[in-house]
Short mmCIF file of C-alpha atoms in Angstrom, two decimals:
data_model
loop_
_atom_site.label_atom_id
_atom_site.label_comp_id
_atom_site.label_asym_id
_atom_site.label_seq_id
_atom_site.Cartn_x
_atom_site.Cartn_y
_atom_site.Cartn_z
CA UNK A 1 -49.14 18.05 -94.12
CA UNK A 2 -48.14 20.63 -91.51
CA UNK A 3 -49.84 18.55 -88.85
CA UNK A 4 -47.14 15.91 -89.15
CA UNK A 5 -47.37 13.06 -91.63
CA UNK A 6 -48.77 13.01 -95.14
CA UNK A 7 -49.54 9.42 -96.02
CA UNK A 8 -48.85 8.67 -99.64
CA UNK A 9 -49.90 5.05 -99.63
CA UNK A 10 -51.62 3.79 -102.73
CA UNK A 11 -51.86 0.94 -105.18
CA UNK A 12 -49.37 1.40 -107.98
CA UNK A 13 -50.81 2.77 -111.17
CA UNK A 14 -54.22 3.88 -109.81
CA UNK A 15 -54.29 7.61 -110.59
CA UNK A 16 -51.33 7.55 -112.96
CA UNK A 17 -52.73 4.71 -115.06
CA UNK A 18 -56.13 6.37 -115.40
CA UNK A 19 -54.52 9.66 -116.40
CA UNK A 20 -52.43 7.95 -119.09
CA UNK A 21 -55.50 6.23 -120.52
CA UNK A 22 -57.32 9.58 -120.62
CA UNK A 23 -54.32 11.24 -122.25
CA UNK A 24 -54.14 8.45 -124.81
CA UNK A 25 -57.84 8.81 -125.66
CA UNK A 26 -57.30 12.50 -126.32
CA UNK A 27 -54.50 11.71 -128.77
CA UNK A 28 -56.71 9.14 -130.49
CA UNK A 29 -59.59 11.62 -130.85
CA UNK A 30 -57.26 14.27 -132.28
CA UNK A 31 -55.67 11.76 -134.63
CA UNK A 32 -59.01 10.52 -135.94
CA UNK A 33 -60.27 14.09 -136.31
CA UNK A 34 -57.20 14.74 -138.48
CA UNK A 35 -57.94 11.69 -140.63
CA UNK A 36 -54.70 9.89 -139.75
CA UNK A 37 -54.09 6.23 -138.98
CA UNK A 38 -51.73 5.23 -136.19
CA UNK A 39 -49.13 4.28 -138.79
CA UNK A 40 -49.43 7.65 -140.53
CA UNK A 41 -49.11 9.58 -137.28
CA UNK A 42 -46.13 7.46 -136.29
CA UNK A 43 -44.42 8.16 -139.60
CA UNK A 44 -44.91 11.92 -139.23
CA UNK A 45 -43.50 12.05 -135.68
CA UNK A 46 -40.72 9.52 -136.17
CA UNK A 47 -42.14 6.67 -134.10
CA UNK A 48 -43.52 3.24 -134.96
CA UNK A 49 -47.20 2.35 -135.22
CA UNK A 50 -46.90 0.04 -132.20
CA UNK A 51 -45.56 2.90 -130.10
CA UNK A 52 -48.47 5.16 -131.07
CA UNK A 53 -50.95 2.38 -130.29
CA UNK A 54 -49.38 1.76 -126.87
CA UNK A 55 -49.56 5.47 -126.00
CA UNK A 56 -53.19 5.74 -127.11
CA UNK A 57 -54.09 2.73 -124.99
CA UNK A 58 -52.28 4.14 -121.94
CA UNK A 59 -49.81 1.23 -121.88
CA UNK A 60 -46.69 3.31 -122.50
CA UNK A 61 -45.64 6.69 -121.15
CA UNK A 62 -44.74 8.97 -124.07
CA UNK A 63 -41.43 10.82 -124.03
CA UNK A 64 -41.57 14.64 -123.94
CA UNK A 65 -40.33 14.94 -127.54
CA UNK A 66 -43.08 12.61 -128.74
CA UNK A 67 -45.71 14.72 -126.98
CA UNK A 68 -44.29 17.86 -128.61
CA UNK A 69 -44.32 16.25 -132.05
CA UNK A 70 -47.84 14.83 -131.74
CA UNK A 71 -49.17 18.16 -130.47
CA UNK A 72 -47.64 19.92 -133.49
CA UNK A 73 -48.70 17.37 -136.13
CA UNK A 74 -52.27 17.09 -134.83
CA UNK A 75 -52.67 20.84 -134.37
CA UNK A 76 -53.48 20.50 -130.67
CA UNK A 77 -52.28 24.07 -130.04
CA UNK A 78 -50.37 23.21 -126.88
CA UNK A 79 -53.14 21.19 -125.19
CA UNK A 80 -51.03 18.02 -125.12
CA UNK A 81 -47.81 19.88 -124.29
CA UNK A 82 -49.52 21.45 -121.28
CA UNK A 83 -49.95 17.97 -119.79
CA UNK A 84 -46.30 16.89 -120.10
CA UNK A 85 -45.59 17.43 -116.41
CA UNK A 86 -48.51 15.24 -115.34
CA UNK A 87 -47.48 12.59 -117.88
CA UNK A 88 -43.98 12.58 -116.41
CA UNK A 89 -45.35 12.04 -112.88
CA UNK A 90 -47.10 8.87 -114.05
CA UNK A 91 -43.68 7.21 -114.41
CA UNK A 92 -43.50 6.89 -110.63
CA UNK A 93 -45.55 4.70 -108.26
CA UNK A 94 -48.41 6.69 -106.76
CA UNK A 95 -46.95 6.58 -103.22
CA UNK A 96 -43.69 8.14 -104.45
CA UNK A 97 -44.83 11.10 -106.57
CA UNK A 98 -45.06 13.79 -103.90
CA UNK A 99 -41.59 12.93 -102.61
CA UNK A 100 -40.10 13.20 -106.11
CA UNK A 101 -41.44 16.74 -106.41
CA UNK A 102 -39.71 17.79 -103.17
CA UNK A 103 -36.54 15.89 -104.07
CA UNK A 104 -36.21 17.87 -107.29
CA UNK A 105 -36.31 21.10 -105.24
CA UNK A 106 -33.60 20.00 -102.79
CA UNK A 107 -30.80 22.32 -101.76
CA UNK A 108 -29.69 19.57 -99.37
CA UNK A 109 -30.62 15.90 -99.28
CA UNK A 110 -29.46 13.38 -96.67
CA UNK A 111 -30.25 9.66 -96.84
CA UNK A 112 -29.89 6.62 -94.58
CA UNK A 113 -30.30 3.34 -96.51
CA UNK A 114 -30.50 -0.23 -95.20
CA UNK A 115 -31.70 -2.45 -98.09
CA UNK A 116 -30.43 -1.10 -101.42
CA UNK A 117 -28.07 1.50 -102.78
CA UNK A 118 -30.16 4.65 -103.05
CA UNK A 119 -31.75 5.26 -106.45
CA UNK A 120 -29.82 8.50 -106.91
CA UNK A 121 -26.55 6.55 -106.66
CA UNK A 122 -27.47 3.52 -108.76
CA UNK A 123 -25.66 2.73 -112.00
CA UNK A 124 -27.75 1.55 -114.97
CA UNK A 125 -26.89 -2.13 -114.50
CA UNK A 126 -27.84 -2.10 -110.82
CA UNK A 127 -31.14 -0.28 -111.30
CA UNK A 128 -32.14 -2.68 -114.08
CA UNK A 129 -31.32 -5.66 -111.86
CA UNK A 130 -33.38 -4.18 -109.01
CA UNK A 131 -36.46 -3.55 -111.16
CA UNK A 132 -36.27 -6.95 -112.88
CA UNK A 133 -36.16 -8.80 -109.55
CA UNK A 134 -39.04 -6.72 -108.09
CA UNK A 135 -41.99 -8.67 -106.70
CA UNK A 136 -44.73 -8.73 -107.84
CA UNK A 137 -42.96 -8.84 -111.21
CA UNK A 138 -43.01 -5.67 -113.30
CA UNK A 139 -43.75 -5.98 -117.01
CA UNK A 140 -41.06 -4.98 -119.52
CA UNK A 141 -42.65 -1.60 -120.31
CA UNK A 142 -42.86 -0.69 -116.62
CA UNK A 143 -39.22 -1.67 -116.07
CA UNK A 144 -38.12 0.65 -118.87
CA UNK A 145 -40.34 3.45 -117.55
CA UNK A 146 -38.91 3.08 -114.05
CA UNK A 147 -35.33 3.11 -115.35
CA UNK A 148 -36.03 6.23 -117.40
CA UNK A 149 -37.63 7.92 -114.40
CA UNK A 150 -34.71 7.03 -112.13
CA UNK A 151 -32.21 8.42 -114.61
CA UNK A 152 -34.27 11.59 -114.71
CA UNK A 153 -34.13 11.86 -110.90
CA UNK A 154 -30.35 11.52 -111.04
CA UNK A 155 -30.12 14.87 -112.85
CA UNK A 156 -30.25 16.28 -109.32
CA UNK A 157 -26.63 15.17 -108.84
CA UNK A 158 -25.33 17.59 -111.47
CA UNK A 159 -27.92 20.36 -111.21
CA UNK A 160 -26.58 23.92 -111.02
CA UNK A 161 -26.32 25.15 -108.34
CA UNK A 162 -25.34 21.74 -107.05
CA UNK A 163 -27.20 20.49 -103.96
CA UNK A 164 -25.34 19.18 -100.92
CA UNK A 165 -25.93 15.41 -100.77
CA UNK A 166 -24.95 12.85 -98.15
CA UNK A 167 -25.66 9.13 -97.91
CA UNK A 168 -25.08 6.60 -95.15
CA UNK A 169 -25.28 3.03 -96.46
CA UNK A 170 -25.24 -0.13 -94.38
CA UNK A 171 -22.14 -2.22 -95.07
CA UNK A 172 -24.14 -5.37 -95.88
CA UNK A 173 -25.87 -3.51 -98.74
CA UNK A 174 -22.52 -3.12 -100.50
CA UNK A 175 -21.48 -6.71 -99.79
CA UNK A 176 -24.59 -8.18 -101.42
CA UNK A 177 -23.92 -8.91 -105.14
CA UNK A 178 -27.36 -8.04 -106.47
CA UNK A 179 -27.56 -8.81 -110.18
CA UNK A 180 -24.35 -10.85 -110.17
CA UNK A 181 -20.63 -10.20 -109.98
CA UNK A 182 -20.42 -7.81 -112.95
CA UNK A 183 -23.30 -5.66 -111.70
CA UNK A 184 -21.83 -5.66 -108.20
CA UNK A 185 -18.48 -4.39 -109.43
CA UNK A 186 -20.09 -1.78 -111.69
CA UNK A 187 -22.13 -0.41 -108.79
CA UNK A 188 -19.17 -0.21 -106.42
CA UNK A 189 -17.08 1.56 -109.06
CA UNK A 190 -19.96 3.98 -109.67
CA UNK A 191 -20.12 4.77 -105.95
CA UNK A 192 -16.39 5.37 -105.87
CA UNK A 193 -16.70 7.80 -108.77
CA UNK A 194 -19.63 9.70 -107.23
CA UNK A 195 -17.99 9.79 -103.83
CA UNK A 196 -15.19 11.96 -105.20
CA UNK A 197 -17.64 14.67 -106.27
CA UNK A 198 -17.31 17.69 -103.98
CA UNK A 199 -21.06 17.94 -103.29
CA UNK A 200 -21.58 14.21 -102.57
CA UNK A 201 -20.52 12.45 -99.36
CA UNK A 202 -20.92 8.69 -99.02
CA UNK A 203 -20.44 6.91 -95.70
CA UNK A 204 -20.55 3.20 -94.92
CA UNK A 205 -22.00 1.98 -91.62
CA UNK A 206 -19.92 -1.02 -90.40
CA UNK A 207 -21.84 -4.15 -89.50
CA UNK A 208 -19.79 -4.67 -86.34
CA UNK A 209 -20.91 -1.46 -84.59
CA UNK A 210 -22.26 -2.27 -81.10
CA UNK A 211 -24.22 1.02 -80.97
CA UNK A 212 -26.45 2.13 -83.82
CA UNK A 213 -28.90 5.06 -83.91
CA UNK A 214 -30.63 3.81 -87.07
CA UNK A 215 -32.50 0.84 -85.62
CA UNK A 216 -35.89 2.41 -86.48
CA UNK A 217 -35.16 2.10 -90.21
CA UNK A 218 -34.26 4.13 -93.31
CA UNK A 219 -35.32 7.70 -94.01
CA UNK A 220 -34.53 10.76 -96.13
CA UNK A 221 -34.14 14.41 -95.12
CA UNK A 222 -34.68 17.30 -97.54
CA UNK A 223 -34.01 21.00 -97.24
CA UNK A 224 -35.71 22.62 -100.24
CA UNK A 225 -34.36 25.70 -101.98
CA UNK A 226 -37.21 27.66 -100.40
CA UNK A 227 -36.01 26.62 -96.92
CA UNK A 228 -38.63 23.97 -96.21
CA UNK A 229 -37.41 21.02 -94.10
CA UNK A 230 -38.96 17.61 -94.80
CA UNK A 231 -38.46 14.03 -93.62
CA UNK A 232 -39.60 11.02 -95.67
CA UNK A 233 -40.04 7.35 -94.79
CA UNK A 234 -41.11 4.45 -96.96
CA UNK A 235 -41.78 0.73 -96.54
CA UNK A 236 -43.58 -1.76 -98.78
CA UNK A 237 -45.21 0.87 -101.04
CA UNK A 238 -46.40 2.91 -98.07
CA UNK A 239 -44.84 6.30 -97.47
CA UNK A 240 -45.08 9.33 -95.22
CA UNK A 241 -43.82 12.89 -95.52
CA UNK A 242 -43.22 14.84 -92.30
CA UNK A 243 -43.06 18.64 -92.17
CA UNK A 244 -43.85 19.36 -88.52
CA UNK A 245 -40.64 21.02 -87.17
CA UNK A 246 -40.40 18.90 -84.02
CA UNK A 247 -40.80 15.65 -85.97
CA UNK A 248 -38.27 16.64 -88.64
CA UNK A 249 -35.83 17.74 -85.93
CA UNK A 250 -36.02 14.25 -84.45
CA UNK A 251 -34.96 12.70 -87.76
CA UNK A 252 -32.20 15.29 -88.17
CA UNK A 253 -30.81 14.49 -84.73
CA UNK A 254 -30.89 10.78 -85.48
CA UNK A 255 -29.09 11.29 -88.77
CA UNK A 256 -26.37 13.29 -87.05
CA UNK A 257 -25.66 10.40 -84.71
CA UNK A 258 -25.79 7.86 -87.55
CA UNK A 259 -23.17 9.85 -89.48
CA UNK A 260 -20.95 10.02 -86.41
CA UNK A 261 -21.18 6.25 -85.95
CA UNK A 262 -20.41 5.43 -89.60
CA UNK A 263 -17.02 5.48 -91.29
CA UNK A 264 -15.97 8.93 -92.45
CA UNK A 265 -16.41 9.71 -96.18
CA UNK A 266 -12.66 9.23 -96.77
CA UNK A 267 -12.57 5.96 -94.83
CA UNK A 268 -15.69 4.78 -96.65
CA UNK A 269 -14.23 5.38 -100.11
CA UNK A 270 -11.10 3.54 -99.02
CA UNK A 271 -13.23 0.62 -97.82
CA UNK A 272 -15.15 0.50 -101.13
CA UNK A 273 -11.90 0.62 -103.11
CA UNK A 274 -10.50 -2.27 -101.03
CA UNK A 275 -13.70 -4.27 -101.56
CA UNK A 276 -13.45 -3.80 -105.34
CA UNK A 277 -9.88 -5.09 -105.22
CA UNK A 278 -11.05 -8.24 -103.43
CA UNK A 279 -13.75 -9.14 -105.98
#
């Protein structure tokens, strides 16, 4: 990675899907060794037979409390619990997993977005609309897994100590009523609420600007709690992480100009509030 870019491209579900199937087979072997049916195991851990079957087949990502309960009931002695972190990673597309690890360690995070409201700022209705309109279509289980994973990422917003977060969003992103009028309003109101948090700054980039430093596309900057500076780019399930100081500095300089060209945080919240009133 220190040489510049770390390509994270990959077909969704490759490594994660295989790991989940392996994890599920281990549960099945432990269950059968204990002489339990799927229904009996489900009853003892408080889940349905269908849920146990889906986990054993690697079709559903088990929640942490389910893993704890299964480990205890089957006498796995912590073997299943020890894999909870890897199970959690499988909720994300393969190209995104390394970024999520760095994001969780952020002391500062700065984002320029051009297509969607950033996942960290999405309300439940908006994120569901986004995942349900994804192409190729995601199955129902995957949609629920992605929503759960996104909510988990959003814990960063309220982590203690709170990270410093800033977002520059293109104006047209907030004008587009993805998911319909009700979802549009809910998302704008959610942004307005988050924008009043002391550690979160939201800026809107007007469409009528005749100079724009962000023409090369969206990106994210991270300063980790250990002092590591990282830049991240992503397009069409292909991603790259940059750690080379000169490369990261280029992104940081670009972001500084983008922020200067956008509306100020106060002006941006006023613009969002006015837009809500016009809906």
